[in-house]
Amino acid sequence: MMLPGEKYFGEFESVFLFNGAMPTGVTVSETGRIFICFPKWGDDVKFTVAEIVQGTLQPYPSLEANAVSPSNITTSFISVQSVVADGKGTLWVLDTGAPNFSEPIKGGAKLVAVDLNSNTIRSIYTFTEDVVLPTTYLNDVRFDFRVGKAGYAYITDSSSRGPGAIIVVDLETGYAWRRLNGANSTSPDLFFIPKVEGKILMNRNKDGSTSPFRLASDGIAISPDGKILYFCPLSSRHLYSISTEALRDRTIPDMTLQDYVKYWGEKGASDGMITDAKGNVYAGDYENNSIRKILPTGVMETIAHDPRILWPDTFSIGPDQCLYFIVNQLHRQSRFHYGNDLRQKPYSLLRMKIAESPAPTF
C-alpha cells in the first residue's frame, strides 16, 4: 500500500547541465544570450565567466580575460560571483577578487562592464578600502540608468565575518559608498537555523569543529521603475526593501537610514532574487526546494516546489518570458560536511515559463 507523500508542482525544463565546476550566476541578455559564472571555491575553474554557445561553455569575453596574473589583477577576472546583463547591450561582471572567501586581493574586487556587441571590456570600477573591507564578499548587483548621468549600481556585501551592507556606485564618477553597514536588515539573523534536505546546515570542518552558517545581505532585486531595492541576508528568511533615493542621498546618516527600511515578512531563505516588468519579485527558498513569487502588494505564492530544486541560486528573466535559475547543491559542499563533498553532478540551469518580461533598467 502506497502512503501519501509530499506534493510537488511547477513546470520547468533543463537548459544546460554542468559536469565540471559548480556555477552560481546566470543572466540572459535582451537577445537571448546566456552567461554563467563559476566562483573559485575549490573546484577546477578553467574560466570564471562563460557564455553558453551551441551547447558548450566558452570563456567570456575571452580566455585571456579569465587568466589572472599579478600584473593584471584589475583587468582580468579573479573569482566572479555574479553576472548581470542590463537589457541595453552590456554584461556586468561582479568580481569578488576573493577566491575561496579569502580577503579580497588588493585591486581585485571590481565591477566590470563588457560590451556585448564587440565582446570587449568597456569599463572597470574598482573600490577604495573603506568600501571593500578586508571582510567584504561582493555578491550580487542591480542597475538603474534613469538616475544620475550614467546610472547607479547597487551591490550586496554578503560577508561571513564582517558587516553586511549595500554598496552604492555612481557609474558616472565611479564613486562608491557603503549603506546600511552592519544594519539588522543586511545582517544574518542570529536566531535563524537553516535546514536543507531535512538536516541543519552549518559549517562542519575537517577537524570536527563546527560553527553557524552566517552570511549577510545577498539576494537583491530592483523594482521596474528603479525606485525600490529589495534585499535579504542569506542567513535569514526575511525580506526587506528601501527607497533607492534614500540610499543615494548621502545627507541621510547611516543610522537614520535604517528608519527607511521596510519589512515585508518571511519569504523563506533565499539566495538569488529578481523582479519582472510588473514588479513581482521572484525568490528561491533553499530550505524547501521552492521558488516564490512576491506580488507588489506583499502577497506571496509558491510557483514551484520540487526535490530537484536543490539550492536555487541566481535568477534571470529572459526575453522568452522564462525564469532562468541555477541549481547547484551549494549546501552539499565539503565545508558543510566535515570535508566530504556530497554534491552529485550534473549541476543545472533550469527555466520555467512565467509569461512576464524582465524589469527594465532604463
CSV table of C-alpha atoms in Angstrom, one decimal:
chain,number,residue,atom,x,y,z
A,1,MET,CA,0.0,0.0,0.0
A,2,MET,CA,1.3,3.4,-1.0
A,3,LEU,CA,1.5,6.0,1.7
A,4,PRO,CA,0.6,9.6,0.8
A,5,GLY,CA,3.7,11.8,0.1
A,6,GLU,CA,4.6,15.4,-0.3
A,7,LYS,CA,3.0,17.3,-3.2
A,8,TYR,CA,5.4,18.7,-5.9
A,9,PHE,CA,4.4,21.2,-8.5
A,10,GLY,CA,5.7,23.7,-11.1
A,11,GLU,CA,6.8,23.0,-14.6
A,12,PHE,CA,10.4,23.6,-15.5
A,13,GLU,CA,12.9,22.3,-18.0
A,14,SER,CA,16.6,21.8,-18.2
A,15,VAL,CA,18.6,24.3,-20.3
A,16,PHE,CA,22.1,23.2,-19.6
A,17,LEU,CA,23.8,20.6,-17.4
A,18,PHE,CA,27.2,21.3,-15.8
A,19,ASN,CA,29.6,18.4,-15.3
A,20,GLY,CA,32.6,20.4,-14.3
A,21,ALA,CA,32.9,23.3,-11.9
A,22,MET,CA,29.9,24.5,-9.8
A,23,PRO,CA,28.1,27.6,-11.2
A,24,THR,CA,26.5,30.3,-9.1
A,25,GLY,CA,25.3,33.0,-11.5
A,26,VAL,CA,23.3,33.2,-14.7
A,27,THR,CA,22.0,36.0,-16.8
A,28,VAL,CA,20.1,36.2,-20.1
A,29,SER,CA,20.7,39.2,-22.3
A,30,GLU,CA,17.9,41.0,-24.3
A,31,THR,CA,18.9,39.0,-27.4
A,32,GLY,CA,18.8,35.7,-25.5
A,33,ARG,CA,22.5,35.1,-24.9
A,34,ILE,CA,23.1,33.1,-21.7
A,35,PHE,CA,26.1,33.9,-19.5
A,36,ILE,CA,27.3,31.8,-16.5
A,37,CYS,CA,29.9,32.4,-13.7
A,38,PHE,CA,31.9,30.0,-11.6
A,39,PRO,CA,33.5,31.4,-8.5
A,40,LYS,CA,36.7,29.8,-7.4
A,41,TRP,CA,35.6,27.9,-4.3
A,42,GLY,CA,37.8,24.8,-4.7
A,43,ASP,CA,36.5,23.3,-7.9
A,44,ASP,CA,38.8,23.2,-11.0
A,45,VAL,CA,37.6,26.5,-12.6
A,46,LYS,CA,39.0,26.8,-16.1
A,47,PHE,CA,37.3,30.2,-16.6
A,48,THR,CA,35.2,32.1,-14.1
A,49,VAL,CA,32.9,33.7,-16.7
A,50,ALA,CA,31.4,31.8,-19.7
A,51,GLU,CA,28.8,32.0,-22.4
A,52,ILE,CA,26.7,29.0,-23.4
A,53,VAL,CA,27.3,28.8,-27.2
A,54,GLN,CA,25.7,25.9,-29.2
A,55,GLY,CA,25.5,23.7,-26.1
A,56,THR,CA,29.1,24.3,-24.9
A,57,LEU,CA,30.7,26.6,-22.4
A,58,GLN,CA,33.0,29.2,-23.9
A,59,PRO,CA,35.2,31.6,-21.8
A,60,TYR,CA,33.8,35.1,-22.0
A,61,PRO,CA,34.7,37.6,-23.3
A,62,SER,CA,38.0,35.6,-23.9
A,63,LEU,CA,40.2,33.1,-22.2
A,64,GLU,CA,42.7,35.9,-21.7
A,65,ALA,CA,40.2,38.0,-19.6
A,66,ASN,CA,39.8,34.9,-17.4
A,67,ALA,CA,43.5,34.4,-16.9
A,68,VAL,CA,44.8,36.1,-13.7
A,69,SER,CA,48.4,37.0,-13.1
A,70,PRO,CA,49.9,39.5,-10.6
A,71,SER,CA,50.3,42.0,-13.5
A,72,ASN,CA,46.6,42.1,-14.5
A,73,ILE,CA,44.7,41.8,-11.2
A,74,THR,CA,42.5,44.8,-12.2
A,75,THR,CA,41.9,44.0,-15.8
A,76,SER,CA,41.1,40.2,-15.5
A,77,PHE,CA,38.5,38.2,-13.7
A,78,ILE,CA,39.7,36.6,-10.5
A,79,SER,CA,36.6,34.9,-8.9
A,80,VAL,CA,33.2,36.0,-10.2
A,81,GLN,CA,30.1,35.6,-8.1
A,82,SER,CA,27.6,37.3,-10.3
A,83,VAL,CA,27.0,38.3,-14.0
A,84,VAL,CA,24.1,40.6,-15.0
A,85,ALA,CA,23.0,41.6,-18.5
A,86,ASP,CA,21.4,45.1,-18.2
A,87,GLY,CA,19.0,44.9,-21.1
A,88,LYS,CA,20.9,47.6,-23.1
A,89,GLY,CA,23.9,45.8,-24.6
A,90,THR,CA,26.2,45.4,-21.5
A,91,LEU,CA,27.2,42.4,-19.4
A,92,TRP,CA,28.2,43.5,-15.9
A,93,VAL,CA,30.7,41.2,-14.2
A,94,LEU,CA,30.9,41.4,-10.4
A,95,ASP,CA,34.3,40.0,-9.3
A,96,THR,CA,34.8,39.3,-5.6
A,97,GLY,CA,38.6,39.3,-6.0
A,98,ALA,CA,38.3,36.7,-3.2
A,99,PRO,CA,38.9,33.1,-4.2
A,100,ASN,CA,37.9,30.7,-1.5
A,101,PHE,CA,36.3,33.5,0.5
A,102,SER,CA,39.8,35.0,1.2
A,103,GLU,CA,40.4,38.6,2.0
A,104,PRO,CA,39.8,40.4,-1.4
A,105,ILE,CA,43.1,40.8,-3.3
A,106,LYS,CA,44.1,44.4,-3.4
A,107,GLY,CA,42.6,46.0,-6.5
A,108,GLY,CA,40.9,42.7,-7.4
A,109,ALA,CA,37.3,43.3,-6.2
A,110,LYS,CA,35.6,45.2,-9.1
A,111,LEU,CA,32.6,45.7,-11.3
A,112,VAL,CA,33.4,45.3,-15.0
A,113,ALA,CA,31.3,46.4,-18.0
A,114,VAL,CA,31.6,44.2,-21.1
A,115,ASP,CA,30.2,45.4,-24.4
A,116,LEU,CA,28.0,42.6,-25.8
A,117,ASN,CA,28.3,43.9,-29.4
A,118,SER,CA,32.1,44.0,-29.5
A,119,ASN,CA,32.7,41.4,-26.7
A,120,THR,CA,35.3,43.7,-25.2
A,121,ILE,CA,35.7,45.2,-21.7
A,122,ARG,CA,34.4,48.7,-21.8
A,123,SER,CA,35.0,50.0,-18.2
A,124,ILE,CA,36.2,48.8,-14.8
A,125,TYR,CA,35.1,50.1,-11.5
A,126,THR,CA,37.4,49.3,-8.5
A,127,PHE,CA,36.7,50.2,-4.9
A,128,THR,CA,38.5,52.1,-2.1
A,129,GLU,CA,39.5,50.3,1.2
A,130,ASP,CA,36.6,52.0,3.1
A,131,VAL,CA,34.1,50.4,0.6
A,132,VAL,CA,35.5,46.9,0.0
A,133,LEU,CA,36.7,45.9,3.5
A,134,PRO,CA,39.1,43.0,4.3
A,135,THR,CA,35.9,41.1,5.2
A,136,THR,CA,33.8,42.1,2.1
A,137,TYR,CA,32.4,39.5,-0.3
A,138,LEU,CA,30.7,41.2,-3.3
A,139,ASN,CA,27.7,39.1,-4.0
A,140,ASP,CA,25.1,40.5,-6.5
A,141,VAL,CA,24.3,43.7,-8.3
A,142,ARG,CA,21.3,45.6,-9.8
A,143,PHE,CA,21.2,48.7,-12.0
A,144,ASP,CA,19.2,51.8,-12.7
A,145,PHE,CA,20.2,54.0,-15.6
A,146,ARG,CA,17.4,56.5,-15.1
A,147,VAL,CA,19.2,58.4,-12.3
A,148,GLY,CA,22.5,60.3,-12.5
A,149,LYS,CA,24.3,60.9,-15.7
A,150,ALA,CA,25.4,57.3,-16.2
A,151,GLY,CA,23.2,55.4,-13.8
A,152,TYR,CA,23.8,53.7,-10.4
A,153,ALA,CA,24.6,50.2,-9.3
A,154,TYR,CA,23.6,48.6,-6.0
A,155,ILE,CA,25.8,45.7,-4.7
A,156,THR,CA,25.3,43.4,-1.7
A,157,ASP,CA,28.2,42.6,0.6
A,158,SER,CA,27.4,39.2,1.9
A,159,SER,CA,30.3,39.0,4.3
A,160,SER,CA,30.5,35.9,6.6
A,161,ARG,CA,32.8,37.6,9.2
A,162,GLY,CA,32.2,41.4,8.9
A,163,PRO,CA,29.4,43.9,8.4
A,164,GLY,CA,26.9,43.3,5.6
A,165,ALA,CA,26.0,46.3,3.5
A,166,ILE,CA,24.6,47.7,0.3
A,167,ILE,CA,27.3,49.4,-1.8
A,168,VAL,CA,26.1,52.2,-4.0
A,169,VAL,CA,28.1,53.1,-7.1
A,170,ASP,CA,27.7,56.2,-9.2
A,171,LEU,CA,28.6,54.9,-12.6
A,172,GLU,CA,29.5,58.3,-13.9
A,173,THR,CA,32.3,59.0,-11.5
A,174,GLY,CA,32.9,55.5,-10.1
A,175,TYR,CA,32.4,56.9,-6.6
A,176,ALA,CA,31.1,54.3,-4.3
A,177,TRP,CA,30.0,54.1,-0.6
A,178,ARG,CA,28.6,51.7,1.9
A,179,ARG,CA,25.0,51.9,3.1
A,180,LEU,CA,23.1,50.1,5.9
A,181,ASN,CA,26.6,49.0,7.0
A,182,GLY,CA,26.0,46.3,9.7
A,183,ALA,CA,22.3,47.2,9.9
A,184,ASN,CA,19.9,44.5,11.1
A,185,SER,CA,18.4,44.3,7.6
A,186,THR,CA,21.8,43.5,6.0
A,187,SER,CA,23.0,41.2,8.7
A,188,PRO,CA,22.5,37.5,9.3
A,189,ASP,CA,19.5,36.6,11.6
A,190,LEU,CA,21.2,35.2,14.6
A,191,PHE,CA,18.2,33.1,15.5
A,192,PHE,CA,18.0,31.5,12.1
A,193,ILE,CA,18.8,27.8,11.9
A,194,PRO,CA,18.8,26.7,8.2
A,195,LYS,CA,17.5,23.3,7.4
A,196,VAL,CA,18.1,21.9,3.9
A,197,GLU,CA,17.2,18.3,2.8
A,198,GLY,CA,15.8,17.8,6.4
A,199,LYS,CA,19.2,18.5,8.0
A,200,ILE,CA,20.6,21.5,9.8
A,201,LEU,CA,23.1,23.4,7.6
A,202,MET,CA,26.2,24.6,9.4
A,203,ASN,CA,29.9,24.9,8.8
A,204,ARG,CA,31.4,21.5,9.7
A,205,ASN,CA,35.2,21.5,9.3
A,206,LYS,CA,37.5,18.6,8.6
A,207,ASP,CA,38.9,18.8,12.1
A,208,GLY,CA,35.4,18.2,13.6
A,209,SER,CA,34.8,21.7,14.7
A,210,THR,CA,31.5,23.4,13.8
A,211,SER,CA,30.1,27.0,13.5
A,212,PRO,CA,26.8,28.5,12.5
A,213,PHE,CA,26.2,29.2,8.8
A,214,ARG,CA,26.0,33.0,8.8
A,215,LEU,CA,26.1,35.2,5.6
A,216,ALA,CA,25.0,38.8,5.3
A,217,SER,CA,23.0,40.6,2.6
A,218,ASP,CA,22.9,38.5,-0.6
A,219,GLY,CA,19.8,38.5,-2.7
A,220,ILE,CA,18.9,41.8,-4.4
A,221,ALA,CA,16.2,42.9,-6.8
A,222,ILE,CA,15.1,46.3,-8.1
A,223,SER,CA,11.6,47.5,-8.9
A,224,PRO,CA,10.8,48.1,-12.6
A,225,ASP,CA,10.8,51.9,-12.0
A,226,GLY,CA,14.1,51.7,-10.2
A,227,LYS,CA,12.6,53.3,-7.0
A,228,ILE,CA,12.6,50.3,-4.6
A,229,LEU,CA,15.5,48.0,-3.8
A,230,TYR,CA,14.6,44.6,-2.3
A,231,PHE,CA,17.3,42.7,-0.4
A,232,CYS,CA,17.8,39.8,2.0
A,233,PRO,CA,20.6,38.3,4.0
A,234,LEU,CA,21.4,34.7,3.0
A,235,SER,CA,21.1,33.5,6.6
A,236,SER,CA,17.6,34.7,7.2
A,237,ARG,CA,14.0,34.2,5.9
A,238,HIS,CA,13.2,37.9,5.9
A,239,LEU,CA,12.6,40.3,3.0
A,240,TYR,CA,13.4,44.0,3.2
A,241,SER,CA,13.3,46.9,0.9
A,242,ILE,CA,14.4,50.5,0.8
A,243,SER,CA,13.9,53.5,-1.4
A,244,THR,CA,16.8,53.9,-3.8
A,245,GLU,CA,16.5,57.7,-3.5
A,246,ALA,CA,17.3,57.3,0.3
A,247,LEU,CA,20.2,55.0,-0.5
A,248,ARG,CA,21.7,57.6,-2.9
A,249,ASP,CA,21.1,60.5,-0.5
A,250,ARG,CA,24.4,60.9,1.3
A,251,THR,CA,22.9,63.6,3.6
A,252,ILE,CA,21.0,60.8,5.4
A,253,PRO,CA,23.3,59.3,8.0
A,254,ASP,CA,23.6,55.6,8.0
A,255,MET,CA,22.0,55.3,11.5
A,256,THR,CA,18.9,57.2,10.3
A,257,LEU,CA,18.8,55.3,7.0
A,258,GLN,CA,17.6,52.2,8.9
A,259,ASP,CA,14.3,54.0,9.5
A,260,TYR,CA,13.7,54.0,5.8
A,261,VAL,CA,13.9,50.2,5.6
A,262,LYS,CA,10.5,48.4,5.0
A,263,TYR,CA,10.0,44.9,6.3
A,264,TRP,CA,7.9,42.6,4.1
A,265,GLY,CA,7.8,39.5,6.3
A,266,GLU,CA,9.1,36.0,5.8
A,267,LYS,CA,9.6,34.8,2.3
A,268,GLY,CA,11.7,31.8,3.0
A,269,ALA,CA,15.5,31.7,3.0
A,270,SER,CA,16.7,32.9,-0.4
A,271,ASP,CA,19.9,33.1,-2.3
A,272,GLY,CA,19.0,35.0,-5.6
A,273,MET,CA,16.1,37.3,-6.4
A,274,ILE,CA,14.8,39.1,-9.5
A,275,THR,CA,11.9,41.3,-10.5
A,276,ASP,CA,9.7,41.2,-13.6
A,277,ALA,CA,8.3,44.2,-15.5
A,278,LYS,CA,5.1,44.2,-13.3
A,279,GLY,CA,7.1,44.5,-10.1
A,280,ASN,CA,6.7,40.9,-8.9
A,281,VAL,CA,9.7,39.6,-7.0
A,282,TYR,CA,10.9,36.0,-7.6
A,283,ALA,CA,12.9,34.5,-4.8
A,284,GLY,CA,14.3,31.0,-4.1
A,285,ASP,CA,13.6,29.1,-0.9
A,286,TYR,CA,16.6,26.8,-0.4
A,287,GLU,CA,15.2,25.2,2.7
A,288,ASN,CA,12.1,24.0,0.8
A,289,ASN,CA,13.3,23.3,-2.7
A,290,SER,CA,10.9,26.1,-3.9
A,291,ILE,CA,10.5,29.3,-5.8
A,292,ARG,CA,8.3,32.1,-4.5
A,293,LYS,CA,6.6,34.9,-6.3
A,294,ILE,CA,6.0,38.0,-4.2
A,295,LEU,CA,3.4,40.5,-5.6
A,296,PRO,CA,3.9,44.2,-5.1
A,297,THR,CA,1.0,44.0,-2.6
A,298,GLY,CA,3.2,41.7,-0.4
A,299,VAL,CA,1.1,38.6,-1.2
A,300,MET,CA,3.4,35.6,-1.6
A,301,GLU,CA,2.8,32.4,-3.6
A,302,THR,CA,4.9,29.4,-4.3
A,303,ILE,CA,5.2,28.8,-8.0
A,304,ALA,CA,7.5,25.7,-7.9
A,305,HIS,CA,8.2,23.1,-5.3
A,306,ASP,CA,10.3,20.1,-6.5
A,307,PRO,CA,13.1,17.9,-5.0
A,308,ARG,CA,15.3,18.7,-8.0
A,309,ILE,CA,15.4,22.4,-7.0
A,310,LEU,CA,18.5,21.7,-4.8
A,311,TRP,CA,19.6,25.1,-3.7
A,312,PRO,CA,18.1,27.6,-6.2
A,313,ASP,CA,20.9,30.2,-6.6
A,314,THR,CA,20.7,33.0,-9.1
A,315,PHE,CA,17.7,34.1,-11.2
A,316,SER,CA,17.3,35.8,-14.5
A,317,ILE,CA,14.3,36.6,-16.7
A,318,GLY,CA,14.9,36.1,-20.4
A,319,PRO,CA,13.3,37.8,-23.5
A,320,ASP,CA,11.4,34.5,-23.8
A,321,GLN,CA,9.5,35.4,-20.6
A,322,CYS,CA,11.1,32.4,-18.8
A,323,LEU,CA,12.6,32.5,-15.3
A,324,TYR,CA,16.1,31.0,-15.5
A,325,PHE,CA,17.7,29.7,-12.4
A,326,ILE,CA,20.9,27.9,-11.3
A,327,VAL,CA,20.5,24.8,-9.1
A,328,ASN,CA,23.9,23.9,-7.7
A,329,GLN,CA,23.6,21.9,-4.4
A,330,LEU,CA,25.6,24.6,-2.6
A,331,HIS,CA,24.7,23.0,0.8
A,332,ARG,CA,26.3,19.7,-0.1
A,333,GLN,CA,29.8,21.3,-0.4
A,334,SER,CA,32.5,19.7,1.7
A,335,ARG,CA,32.7,22.7,4.1
A,336,PHE,CA,29.3,21.8,5.5
A,337,HIS,CA,30.1,18.0,5.8
A,338,TYR,CA,33.5,17.6,7.6
A,339,GLY,CA,35.4,17.8,4.3
A,340,ASN,CA,33.2,15.3,2.5
A,341,ASP,CA,31.9,16.7,-0.9
A,342,LEU,CA,28.3,15.3,-1.2
A,343,ARG,CA,27.4,17.1,-4.5
A,344,GLN,CA,26.3,15.0,-7.3
A,345,LYS,CA,26.9,16.2,-10.9
A,346,PRO,CA,25.4,17.5,-13.0
A,347,TYR,CA,24.6,20.9,-11.6
A,348,SER,CA,21.8,22.5,-13.7
A,349,LEU,CA,20.4,25.6,-15.4
A,350,LEU,CA,16.6,25.3,-15.4
A,351,ARG,CA,13.9,27.6,-16.7
A,352,MET,CA,10.1,27.9,-16.2
A,353,LYS,CA,7.6,29.9,-18.2
A,354,ILE,CA,6.3,32.8,-16.1
A,355,ALA,CA,4.8,34.8,-19.0
A,356,GLU,CA,6.4,38.0,-17.7
A,357,SER,CA,9.2,40.2,-19.1
A,358,PRO,CA,12.3,41.3,-17.2
A,359,ALA,CA,12.1,44.6,-15.3
A,360,PRO,CA,13.6,47.4,-17.4
A,361,THR,CA,16.7,49.4,-16.2
A,362,PHE,CA,16.3,52.4,-18.4
